[in-house]
Short mmCIF file of C-alpha atoms and ligand atoms in Angstrom, two decimals:
data_model
loop_
_atom_site.label_atom_id
_atom_site.label_comp_id
_atom_site.label_asym_id
_atom_site.label_seq_id
_atom_site.Cartn_x
_atom_site.Cartn_y
_atom_site.Cartn_z
CA MET A 1 -38.18 8.72 -21.43
CA SER A 2 -35.89 10.31 -18.87
CA GLU A 3 -32.81 8.79 -20.48
CA LYS A 4 -33.90 10.54 -23.65
CA LEU A 5 -33.89 13.90 -21.86
CA MET A 6 -30.35 13.42 -20.62
CA GLN A 7 -29.24 12.50 -24.18
CA GLU A 8 -30.95 15.62 -25.55
CA ASN A 9 -29.23 17.77 -22.95
CA ILE A 10 -25.87 16.21 -23.79
CA ILE A 11 -26.40 16.85 -27.52
CA LYS A 12 -27.29 20.47 -26.71
CA ALA A 13 -24.13 20.84 -24.63
CA GLN A 14 -21.97 19.25 -27.36
CA LYS A 15 -23.33 21.69 -29.96
CA GLU A 16 -22.40 24.57 -27.70
CA ILE A 17 -18.90 23.16 -27.22
CA GLU A 18 -18.48 22.77 -31.00
CA ASN A 19 -19.57 26.38 -31.57
CA LYS A 20 -17.38 27.91 -28.91
CA LYS A 21 -14.26 25.80 -28.73
CA GLN A 22 -12.33 27.73 -31.37
CA LYS A 23 -12.75 30.97 -29.45
CA VAL A 24 -11.42 29.26 -26.31
CA LYS A 25 -8.53 27.78 -28.32
CA ASN A 26 -7.52 31.29 -29.35
CA GLY A 27 -7.55 32.56 -25.77
CA GLN A 28 -4.42 34.46 -24.72
CA MET A 29 -4.56 33.19 -21.18
CA ARG A 30 -5.21 29.52 -21.84
CA GLN A 31 -2.82 27.15 -20.17
CA HIS A 32 0.05 25.40 -21.95
CA TYR A 33 0.02 22.19 -19.92
CA HIS A 34 -2.54 22.37 -17.10
CA PHE A 35 -5.76 20.50 -17.83
CA MET A 36 -8.56 22.96 -18.68
CA PRO A 37 -12.06 22.73 -20.19
CA GLU A 38 -12.75 22.73 -23.90
CA THR A 39 -15.20 25.59 -23.30
CA GLY A 40 -16.92 27.12 -20.30
CA TRP A 41 -16.48 26.63 -16.59
CA ILE A 42 -14.77 23.80 -14.71
CA ASN A 43 -14.58 23.15 -10.97
CA ASP A 44 -14.01 19.99 -8.94
CA PRO A 45 -12.29 16.93 -10.36
CA ASN A 46 -14.83 14.07 -10.25
CA GLY A 47 -14.71 10.33 -10.90
CA LEU A 48 -10.93 10.12 -11.30
CA ILE A 49 -10.06 6.55 -12.20
CA TYR A 50 -7.72 4.36 -14.21
CA TYR A 51 -10.14 2.18 -16.16
CA LYS A 52 -9.47 -0.21 -19.06
CA GLY A 53 -6.04 1.21 -19.88
CA ARG A 54 -6.79 4.91 -19.65
CA TYR A 55 -6.95 7.59 -16.98
CA HIS A 56 -10.34 9.29 -16.77
CA TYR A 57 -10.94 12.83 -15.57
CA PHE A 58 -14.58 13.76 -15.06
CA TYR A 59 -15.27 17.27 -13.82
CA GLN A 60 -17.88 19.76 -12.64
CA PHE A 61 -18.65 21.52 -15.88
CA ASN A 62 -20.80 24.28 -17.31
CA PRO A 63 -20.13 24.04 -21.07
CA TYR A 64 -22.13 27.18 -21.86
CA TYR A 65 -19.97 30.00 -20.46
CA GLY A 66 -17.15 30.81 -18.05
CA HIS A 67 -19.19 30.97 -14.85
CA TRP A 68 -20.53 28.34 -12.45
CA ASP A 69 -24.08 27.24 -13.35
CA TYR A 70 -26.22 24.16 -13.99
CA MET A 71 -23.65 21.43 -13.39
CA HIS A 72 -22.82 18.77 -15.97
CA TRP A 73 -20.01 16.21 -15.77
CA GLY A 74 -17.33 16.84 -18.41
CA HIS A 75 -15.09 13.92 -19.40
CA ALA A 76 -11.58 13.43 -20.75
CA VAL A 77 -9.16 10.49 -21.03
CA SER A 78 -5.42 10.11 -21.12
CA LYS A 79 -2.81 7.39 -21.47
CA ASP A 80 -0.08 9.35 -19.67
CA LEU A 81 -1.75 11.89 -17.33
CA VAL A 82 -0.31 14.67 -19.49
CA HIS A 83 -2.03 14.57 -22.91
CA TRP A 84 -5.83 14.56 -22.67
CA GLU A 85 -8.55 13.79 -25.17
CA TYR A 86 -11.97 15.30 -24.52
CA LEU A 87 -14.93 12.92 -24.66
CA PRO A 88 -18.63 13.79 -24.84
CA VAL A 89 -20.24 15.22 -21.70
CA ALA A 90 -20.91 12.24 -19.40
CA LEU A 91 -23.80 13.53 -17.28
CA ALA A 92 -26.29 16.33 -17.84
CA PRO A 93 -29.10 17.39 -15.50
CA SER A 94 -32.34 15.74 -16.59
CA GLU A 95 -34.27 14.24 -13.66
CA GLU A 96 -36.37 15.75 -10.94
CA TYR A 97 -33.64 14.83 -8.44
CA ASP A 98 -30.79 16.54 -10.37
CA ASP A 99 -32.28 19.20 -12.60
CA HIS A 100 -32.32 22.43 -10.64
CA ILE A 101 -30.86 25.28 -12.72
CA ARG A 102 -28.71 26.41 -9.79
CA GLY A 103 -27.79 22.82 -9.09
CA GLY A 104 -27.53 19.82 -11.41
CA CYS A 105 -25.14 16.88 -11.22
CA PHE A 106 -22.78 17.75 -8.38
CA SER A 107 -19.47 16.14 -7.44
CA GLY A 108 -18.84 12.43 -7.00
CA SER A 109 -16.60 9.54 -7.90
CA ALA A 110 -16.16 6.47 -10.14
CA ILE A 111 -15.58 2.78 -9.57
CA GLU A 112 -15.55 -0.40 -11.64
CA HIS A 113 -18.40 -2.77 -10.73
CA ASP A 114 -19.62 -5.82 -12.64
CA GLY A 115 -17.32 -4.91 -15.53
CA LYS A 116 -19.06 -1.55 -15.90
CA LEU A 117 -17.96 1.96 -14.97
CA PHE A 118 -20.19 3.24 -12.17
CA LEU A 119 -20.46 6.89 -11.17
CA MET A 120 -21.89 8.05 -7.87
CA TYR A 121 -22.78 11.73 -7.78
CA THR A 122 -24.90 14.21 -5.86
CA GLY A 123 -28.19 15.16 -7.50
CA THR A 124 -29.27 18.69 -6.59
CA SER A 125 -32.85 19.78 -6.91
CA ASN A 126 -35.19 22.35 -5.42
CA HIS A 127 -38.93 21.87 -5.51
CA GLY A 128 -39.84 24.94 -3.53
CA SER A 129 -38.73 23.95 -0.04
CA GLY A 130 -34.98 24.47 -0.37
CA TYR A 131 -32.12 22.56 -1.92
CA GLU A 132 -32.22 18.80 -1.73
CA GLN A 133 -29.03 16.84 -2.18
CA THR A 134 -29.22 13.08 -2.69
CA GLN A 135 -26.71 10.49 -3.84
CA CYS A 136 -27.33 8.98 -7.26
CA ILE A 137 -25.86 6.35 -9.57
CA ALA A 138 -25.07 6.26 -13.29
CA TYR A 139 -23.31 3.46 -15.17
CA SER A 140 -21.72 2.72 -18.50
CA GLU A 141 -20.68 -0.32 -20.52
CA ASP A 142 -18.18 1.52 -22.70
CA GLY A 143 -16.91 4.12 -20.20
CA ILE A 144 -18.26 6.93 -22.43
CA HIS A 145 -22.07 6.85 -22.53
CA PHE A 146 -23.81 6.76 -19.18
CA THR A 147 -27.31 5.78 -18.04
CA LYS A 148 -28.77 7.08 -14.81
CA TYR A 149 -30.04 4.30 -12.55
CA GLU A 150 -33.84 4.14 -12.67
CA GLY A 151 -34.09 3.73 -8.87
CA ASN A 152 -32.22 6.99 -8.11
CA PRO A 153 -31.67 8.53 -5.62
CA VAL A 154 -30.00 5.70 -3.74
CA ILE A 155 -29.28 7.71 -0.56
CA TYR A 156 -31.24 10.55 1.08
CA PRO A 157 -29.89 12.90 3.77
CA PRO A 158 -30.06 11.22 7.19
CA GLU A 159 -31.94 12.65 10.18
CA GLY A 160 -30.29 15.81 11.51
CA VAL A 161 -28.35 16.59 8.31
CA PRO A 162 -29.73 19.63 6.42
CA SER A 163 -30.76 18.56 2.93
CA ASP A 164 -28.53 21.22 1.32
CA LEU A 165 -25.40 20.00 3.17
CA PHE A 166 -25.09 16.37 2.10
CA ARG A 167 -22.88 15.84 -0.92
CA ASP A 168 -19.80 14.59 -2.81
CA PRO A 169 -19.72 10.77 -2.42
CA LYS A 170 -16.33 9.07 -2.80
CA VAL A 171 -16.57 5.30 -3.32
CA TRP A 172 -14.01 2.49 -2.87
CA LYS A 173 -14.01 -1.28 -2.45
CA HIS A 174 -12.52 -3.35 0.35
CA ASP A 175 -12.80 -7.13 0.80
CA GLY A 176 -15.73 -7.39 -1.62
CA ILE A 177 -17.76 -4.60 0.04
CA TYR A 178 -18.27 -1.08 -1.34
CA TYR A 179 -17.73 1.87 0.98
CA MET A 180 -18.59 5.50 0.46
CA VAL A 181 -17.66 8.64 2.37
CA CYS A 182 -19.86 11.70 1.97
CA GLY A 183 -19.62 15.30 3.22
CA ALA A 184 -22.28 16.46 5.69
CA SER A 185 -23.10 18.89 8.46
CA ARG A 186 -24.87 18.27 11.77
CA ASN A 187 -25.50 20.89 14.47
CA LYS A 188 -23.40 23.29 12.35
CA LYS A 189 -20.36 21.01 12.58
CA ALA A 190 -18.78 19.15 9.67
CA GLN A 191 -18.95 15.38 9.33
CA ALA A 192 -17.66 12.69 6.99
CA LEU A 193 -20.36 10.00 6.87
CA LEU A 194 -19.45 6.42 6.04
CA TYR A 195 -21.84 4.13 4.11
CA ARG A 196 -21.47 0.59 2.81
CA SER A 197 -23.09 -1.61 0.18
CA LYS A 198 -22.80 -5.08 -1.34
CA ASP A 199 -24.03 -4.10 -4.80
CA MET A 200 -23.47 -0.33 -5.34
CA ILE A 201 -27.27 0.15 -5.25
CA HIS A 202 -28.45 -0.64 -1.72
CA TRP A 203 -26.56 1.45 0.82
CA GLU A 204 -26.59 1.43 4.60
CA PHE A 205 -25.23 4.06 6.93
CA PHE A 206 -22.22 2.61 8.77
CA ASN A 207 -20.68 5.29 11.00
CA VAL A 208 -19.48 8.85 11.34
CA LEU A 209 -15.95 8.40 9.99
CA ALA A 210 -14.72 11.68 11.48
CA GLU A 211 -16.23 14.99 12.52
CA SER A 212 -15.30 18.53 13.43
CA ARG A 213 -15.67 19.65 17.01
CA GLY A 214 -15.80 23.16 15.58
CA GLU A 215 -12.12 23.43 14.68
CA TRP A 216 -12.55 22.18 11.10
CA GLY A 217 -15.57 24.16 9.95
CA TYR A 218 -19.27 23.44 9.48
CA MET A 219 -19.20 21.37 6.26
CA TRP A 220 -16.62 19.15 4.56
CA GLU A 221 -16.84 19.28 0.79
CA CYS A 222 -15.37 16.51 -1.32
CA PRO A 223 -14.08 14.14 1.38
CA ASP A 224 -11.80 11.33 0.25
CA PHE A 225 -10.50 8.37 2.25
CA TYR A 226 -7.75 5.89 1.41
CA GLN A 227 -5.05 3.67 2.79
CA LEU A 228 -1.44 4.76 2.41
CA ASP A 229 1.16 2.21 3.54
CA ASP A 230 0.02 1.20 7.05
CA LYS A 231 -2.00 4.39 7.74
CA TYR A 232 -5.27 5.90 6.46
CA VAL A 233 -5.78 9.37 5.06
CA LEU A 234 -8.92 11.52 5.12
CA MET A 235 -8.84 14.61 2.90
CA PHE A 236 -11.56 17.25 2.70
CA SER A 237 -12.19 20.89 1.86
CA PRO A 238 -13.69 22.58 4.92
CA MET A 239 -16.25 25.38 4.67
CA GLY A 240 -15.96 28.06 7.33
CA GLU A 241 -12.26 27.60 8.13
CA SER A 242 -10.82 30.80 6.57
CA ASP A 243 -7.58 29.92 4.75
CA ARG A 244 -7.75 26.14 5.30
CA LYS A 245 -8.91 24.80 1.96
CA ALA A 246 -7.50 21.32 1.44
CA VAL A 247 -6.89 19.54 4.72
CA TYR A 248 -5.55 16.06 5.34
CA LEU A 249 -5.74 13.89 8.47
CA VAL A 250 -3.58 10.78 8.92
CA GLY A 251 -4.50 8.02 11.36
CA ASP A 252 -5.80 4.50 11.89
CA PHE A 253 -9.01 2.93 10.68
CA ASP A 254 -10.92 -0.17 11.70
CA TYR A 255 -13.25 -1.74 9.11
CA ASN A 256 -15.12 -3.52 11.95
CA THR A 257 -16.21 -0.32 13.67
CA GLY A 258 -15.99 2.20 10.83
CA LYS A 259 -14.11 4.61 13.10
CA PHE A 260 -11.10 6.64 12.04
CA ILE A 261 -8.75 7.87 14.77
CA TRP A 262 -6.34 10.45 13.43
CA GLN A 263 -3.11 11.75 14.93
CA VAL A 264 -1.62 14.07 12.31
CA SER A 265 -3.17 16.95 10.36
CA GLY A 266 -1.77 19.08 7.58
CA GLU A 267 -2.55 21.23 4.56
CA ILE A 268 -2.18 19.81 1.06
CA ASP A 269 -1.62 23.24 -0.45
CA TRP A 270 -1.42 26.68 1.16
CA GLY A 271 -1.92 28.60 -2.09
CA LEU A 272 -5.00 30.67 -2.82
CA ASP A 273 -6.09 28.38 -5.66
CA TYR A 274 -6.26 24.78 -4.56
CA TYR A 275 -9.57 23.11 -3.68
CA ALA A 276 -11.51 19.85 -3.61
CA PRO A 277 -8.70 17.41 -4.48
CA GLN A 278 -9.74 13.86 -5.34
CA SER A 279 -7.50 10.79 -5.33
CA PHE A 280 -7.18 7.68 -7.48
CA LEU A 281 -4.80 4.76 -7.85
CA ALA A 282 -2.42 4.49 -10.78
CA PRO A 283 -1.86 0.93 -12.10
CA ASP A 284 1.59 0.88 -10.46
CA GLY A 285 0.03 1.52 -7.03
CA ARG A 286 0.77 5.24 -6.71
CA ARG A 287 -1.91 7.28 -4.92
CA ILE A 288 -2.39 10.42 -7.03
CA ILE A 289 -4.48 13.50 -6.29
CA VAL A 290 -5.79 16.27 -8.52
CA GLY A 291 -7.22 19.56 -7.19
CA TRP A 292 -9.24 22.38 -8.75
CA ALA A 293 -7.17 25.55 -9.24
CA ASN A 294 -9.49 28.26 -7.97
CA GLU A 295 -11.43 29.29 -4.92
CA TRP A 296 -15.04 30.06 -4.06
CA GLN A 297 -16.49 33.49 -3.47
CA TRP A 298 -17.02 32.74 0.25
CA MET A 299 -13.26 32.44 0.80
CA SER A 300 -11.14 35.16 2.36
CA PHE A 301 -8.96 36.10 -0.65
CA TRP A 302 -11.54 35.68 -3.36
CA LYS A 303 -11.64 38.67 -5.67
CA ASP A 304 -13.33 37.45 -8.80
CA TRP A 305 -13.05 34.31 -10.90
CA GLY A 306 -10.42 35.83 -13.12
CA PRO A 307 -10.45 37.55 -16.50
CA THR A 308 -10.51 34.33 -18.56
CA TYR A 309 -14.32 34.29 -18.75
CA ARG A 310 -13.89 36.90 -21.51
CA GLU A 311 -12.16 34.20 -23.54
CA GLY A 312 -15.10 31.84 -22.90
CA TRP A 313 -13.57 29.67 -20.19
CA CYS A 314 -12.75 29.63 -16.49
CA GLY A 315 -10.76 27.24 -14.33
CA PHE A 316 -8.31 24.37 -14.67
CA PHE A 317 -6.81 21.60 -12.57
CA ASN A 318 -3.57 21.85 -10.68
CA LEU A 319 -0.93 19.29 -11.67
CA PRO A 320 -1.48 15.67 -10.60
CA ARG A 321 0.54 14.96 -7.45
CA GLU A 322 1.66 11.67 -5.96
CA VAL A 323 0.92 11.34 -2.23
CA ARG A 324 3.65 9.83 -0.07
CA LEU A 325 3.73 9.08 3.64
CA MET A 326 6.76 10.33 5.57
CA PRO A 327 8.15 8.51 8.65
CA ASP A 328 6.57 11.19 10.89
CA HIS A 329 3.20 10.51 9.17
CA THR A 330 3.01 13.87 7.45
CA LEU A 331 2.34 13.74 3.70
CA GLN A 332 4.28 14.82 0.65
CA PHE A 333 2.54 15.86 -2.57
CA ILE A 334 4.95 15.41 -5.46
CA PRO A 335 4.12 16.35 -9.08
CA VAL A 336 3.89 13.06 -11.00
CA LYS A 337 6.97 11.87 -12.88
CA GLU A 338 4.99 11.73 -16.15
CA LEU A 339 5.31 15.54 -16.36
CA GLU A 340 8.98 15.11 -17.27
CA ILE A 341 7.95 14.26 -20.84
CA LEU A 342 7.05 17.92 -21.29
CA ARG A 343 10.54 19.16 -20.53
CA GLU A 344 12.56 20.90 -23.25
CA ASN A 345 15.66 23.14 -23.42
CA GLY A 346 17.05 21.89 -20.13
CA GLN A 347 19.73 23.95 -18.41
CA SER A 348 21.66 23.19 -15.27
CA THR A 349 24.18 25.04 -13.18
CA GLY A 350 26.38 23.80 -10.37
CA CYS A 351 26.70 25.84 -7.24
CA PHE A 352 26.32 29.63 -7.13
CA ALA A 353 25.92 32.31 -4.49
CA VAL A 354 23.27 35.06 -4.53
CA GLY A 355 23.60 38.28 -2.57
CA SER A 356 21.52 41.42 -2.31
CA GLN A 357 22.26 42.18 -5.98
CA GLU A 358 19.43 40.87 -8.16
CA MET A 359 20.41 38.00 -10.50
CA ALA A 360 18.50 36.88 -13.58
CA LEU A 361 17.59 33.19 -13.88
CA LYS A 362 16.82 31.40 -17.14
CA ALA A 363 14.04 28.86 -17.58
CA GLY A 364 12.38 28.14 -20.93
CA ASP A 365 10.58 31.19 -22.34
CA GLY A 366 10.01 32.60 -18.85
CA ILE A 367 6.27 31.82 -19.12
CA ALA A 368 5.81 28.03 -19.22
CA PHE A 369 8.71 26.49 -17.35
CA GLU A 370 9.94 24.30 -14.51
CA ILE A 371 12.74 25.10 -12.04
CA LYS A 372 14.33 22.89 -9.40
CA MET A 373 16.98 24.06 -6.95
CA LYS A 374 18.30 23.62 -3.44
CA VAL A 375 19.39 26.24 -0.93
CA ASP A 376 22.42 25.00 0.98
CA LEU A 377 21.39 26.11 4.47
CA GLU A 378 24.78 25.28 6.01
CA GLU A 379 26.64 27.60 3.61
CA THR A 380 23.93 30.30 3.62
CA ASP A 381 24.09 33.27 6.00
CA ALA A 382 21.24 35.27 4.41
CA SER A 383 18.04 35.68 6.41
CA GLY A 384 15.96 35.01 3.34
CA LEU A 385 15.66 34.48 -0.41
CA GLU A 386 13.28 36.14 -2.84
CA ILE A 387 12.39 34.76 -6.25
CA ASP A 388 10.48 37.09 -8.57
CA LEU A 389 8.49 35.22 -11.22
CA ARG A 390 6.74 36.47 -14.35
CA CYS A 391 8.46 39.90 -14.01
CA GLY A 392 8.15 42.66 -16.57
CA GLU A 393 6.38 45.96 -17.20
CA GLY A 394 6.77 46.82 -13.50
CA ARG A 395 4.92 43.69 -12.40
CA LYS A 396 5.98 40.49 -10.67
CA THR A 397 4.93 37.68 -8.34
CA THR A 398 7.30 37.34 -5.41
CA CYS A 399 8.01 34.08 -3.65
CA THR A 400 9.86 34.63 -0.36
CA PHE A 401 11.61 32.07 1.81
CA ASP A 402 12.27 33.69 5.16
CA PHE A 403 14.85 31.39 6.80
CA LYS A 404 15.01 33.43 9.98
CA HIS A 405 11.31 33.46 10.80
CA GLY A 406 10.51 30.17 9.07
CA VAL A 407 7.91 31.49 6.62
CA MET A 408 7.23 30.89 2.94
CA GLN A 409 5.04 33.39 1.10
CA VAL A 410 3.80 34.01 -2.41
CA ASP A 411 2.69 37.60 -2.97
CA ARG A 412 0.49 38.33 -5.96
CA ASN A 413 -0.46 41.93 -5.14
CA ALA A 414 1.80 43.15 -7.99
CA SER A 415 1.26 40.13 -10.28
CA ASP A 416 -0.99 41.51 -12.98
CA GLY A 417 -3.02 44.51 -11.83
CA TRP A 418 -5.87 42.13 -11.16
CA SER A 419 -4.94 39.39 -8.67
CA LYS A 420 -4.51 40.04 -4.96
CA GLY A 421 -3.42 38.31 -1.77
CA VAL A 422 -0.43 36.66 -0.17
CA SER A 423 -0.37 32.93 0.51
CA SER A 424 1.68 31.98 3.53
CA SER A 425 2.92 28.85 5.29
CA THR A 426 5.36 27.87 8.04
CA LEU A 427 8.74 26.50 7.01
CA PHE A 428 10.26 24.08 9.51
CA LEU A 429 13.97 24.45 8.81
CA LYS A 430 15.53 23.79 12.18
CA GLY A 431 18.28 21.20 11.90
CA LYS A 432 17.88 20.93 8.10
CA LYS A 433 20.87 21.08 5.78
CA GLU A 434 19.05 22.20 2.66
CA LEU A 435 15.78 23.60 1.40
CA ASP A 436 14.48 22.14 -1.87
CA ILE A 437 12.37 24.34 -4.15
CA HIS A 438 10.40 23.18 -7.19
CA ILE A 439 8.50 25.65 -9.37
CA TYR A 440 6.04 25.11 -12.23
CA SER A 441 4.96 28.17 -14.12
CA ASP A 442 2.22 28.12 -16.76
CA GLN A 443 0.46 30.90 -18.68
CA SER A 444 -2.00 31.64 -15.85
CA SER A 445 -0.65 29.95 -12.75
CA LEU A 446 2.31 29.21 -10.49
CA GLU A 447 2.68 26.04 -8.45
CA ILE A 448 5.56 26.23 -6.00
CA PHE A 449 6.68 23.28 -3.85
CA ALA A 450 9.23 23.50 -1.04
CA ASP A 451 10.69 21.57 1.88
CA GLN A 452 10.16 18.05 0.58
CA TYR A 453 6.78 18.87 -0.94
CA HIS A 454 5.23 19.85 2.41
CA ASN A 455 4.99 23.59 1.67
CA ASN A 456 3.01 23.84 -1.50
CA HIS A 457 1.46 26.99 -2.97
CA ALA A 458 -0.79 27.01 -6.04
CA ASN A 459 -1.70 30.53 -7.14
CA ASN A 460 -3.34 31.76 -10.31
CA ILE A 461 -1.97 34.92 -11.89
CA PHE A 462 -2.96 36.50 -15.19
CA ALA A 463 0.28 38.04 -16.43
CA GLY A 464 0.87 39.13 -20.03
CA ASN A 465 3.56 37.62 -22.25
CA ALA A 466 5.93 40.56 -21.70
CA GLN A 467 6.18 39.32 -18.13
CA ASN A 468 8.78 36.67 -18.79
CA GLN A 469 11.76 37.39 -16.56
CA ILE A 470 12.86 35.54 -13.45
CA LYS A 471 14.99 37.19 -10.78
CA VAL A 472 16.48 36.07 -7.53
CA ARG A 473 18.15 37.86 -4.61
CA ALA A 474 19.03 37.18 -1.01
CA TYR A 475 18.64 39.54 1.91
CA GLY A 476 20.61 39.87 5.15
CA GLY A 477 23.63 38.02 3.67
CA SER A 478 24.19 35.61 0.82
CA ALA A 479 22.51 32.35 -0.10
CA VAL A 480 24.19 29.37 -1.72
CA ILE A 481 22.17 27.60 -4.43
CA ARG A 482 22.96 24.06 -5.56
CA ASP A 483 21.68 21.74 -8.30
CA TYR A 484 19.85 24.43 -10.27
CA GLU A 485 17.93 22.86 -13.20
CA SER A 486 15.40 24.51 -15.44
CA TYR A 487 13.29 23.49 -18.41
CA GLY A 488 10.85 24.95 -20.84
CA MET A 489 7.52 23.11 -20.86
CA LYS A 490 6.03 21.88 -24.14
CA GLU A 491 2.51 22.90 -24.95
CA CYS A 492 -0.18 20.27 -24.78
CA PHE A 493 -3.26 22.43 -24.23
CA ARG A 494 -2.76 25.07 -26.90
C1 LIG B 501 -16.92 21.95 -4.10
C2 LIG B 501 -18.39 21.94 -4.47
C3 LIG B 501 -19.01 20.61 -4.11
C4 LIG B 501 -20.19 20.50 -5.04
C5 LIG B 501 -19.66 21.18 -6.29
C6 LIG B 501 -20.70 21.96 -7.05
O1 LIG B 501 -16.15 22.80 -4.84
O2 LIG B 501 -19.05 23.02 -3.84
O3 LIG B 501 -19.33 20.46 -2.75
O4 LIG B 501 -20.55 19.18 -5.27
O5 LIG B 501 -18.63 22.05 -5.88
O6 LIG B 501 -20.23 22.36 -8.30
#
């Protein structure tokens, strides 16, 4: 009976997608190569997995219109992490534990178990005494059509955890046992709770994996935990920590005690539009993460969701990034090598100097492009470098590298007459010979990576097509640029 209701709700959603997808396809602001929904609203990446020869993206999805509402799980597959094929909606709200209209099937993860694809997600309901979040299971034989487990929910909020602050299970397997980390809050402080199970159905609480003493907010959304070389990484998106939106901790973990002791912390991305990243393993062993390119209304720089809702959609994912551990146990987040298949019209230049006189740079059509370059810090006497992206009609987005004060900033106050805010991060340049810069520009976003992929800024901007120039200048002296390469990026989402 209840399975029937989910199928009906999926059919309803699919009809809506069929009716509206052409309008979204015609959208002026749709991305050229960043993954976006077929119609409607998208937020967190969910259930990322490489399963039976294909990468799967599931995602928080409202197929009906470009605003957050009544969460479904959208679904798409890819052979190369670049070209994606949409599949039917995987989960729709249908049960008393996941059917609240301001709730639904919230974030979660995927794992292979017993030859089937299992999803674990947060059901959100409200029966008159506040929101109730519980952890639920769905499974599939073919990786496309899912059945919700009849014994759902499999985990209820533990004592002391408010029932509206218990969500986003991320599952993995170690030595034949399943583990799951889930975001929670206790005494107004964030926690990552660790559970374990032998069969994906019966779960026991194991330990508090890590918790905030107040310095990392009151709730961790979308925690994720994995081994990287000989260390362990916990990632989460803290609520109540102003501009910290995608934090990582690196440390040691003991499967006997379930305790994680971390020594290093960092930010995955300092941009205004990077949230709730989830990781998965590629078949060649790379740990890859994907984050949602937007922010919530409770965040400091939030202005609005963006004008794309008028075109019937809102939101996309930032580019998949490979996570690498550095010798000092900080992390690098490097756009995956698969993206190189999108390159066209490559150009490269040897060494050149930039002074206070503005210079034009060429990269593809000036809208969808990639640029890589290095600043030779030994030959540079400038105090900083400014790169203006998507310039035209008196508008621009300025990326500044202040060598003297050690700051990187992306300013979008003049980007499009709509966006606002400056993203900012510290650049540690002391003793360094060069500063590497890597830029991806798409129709509605800029992702800028610097200093060995430690200083990353993802920012959405909604610039028109006449904004297609790129300019660079140095201040306080001249800057020497080496190994400049640029490419146009082929369309795969248009
Ligand atoms: C994070 C989040 C999750 C929740 C989902 C709801 O962006 O708030 O905690 O599961 O979005 O769509």
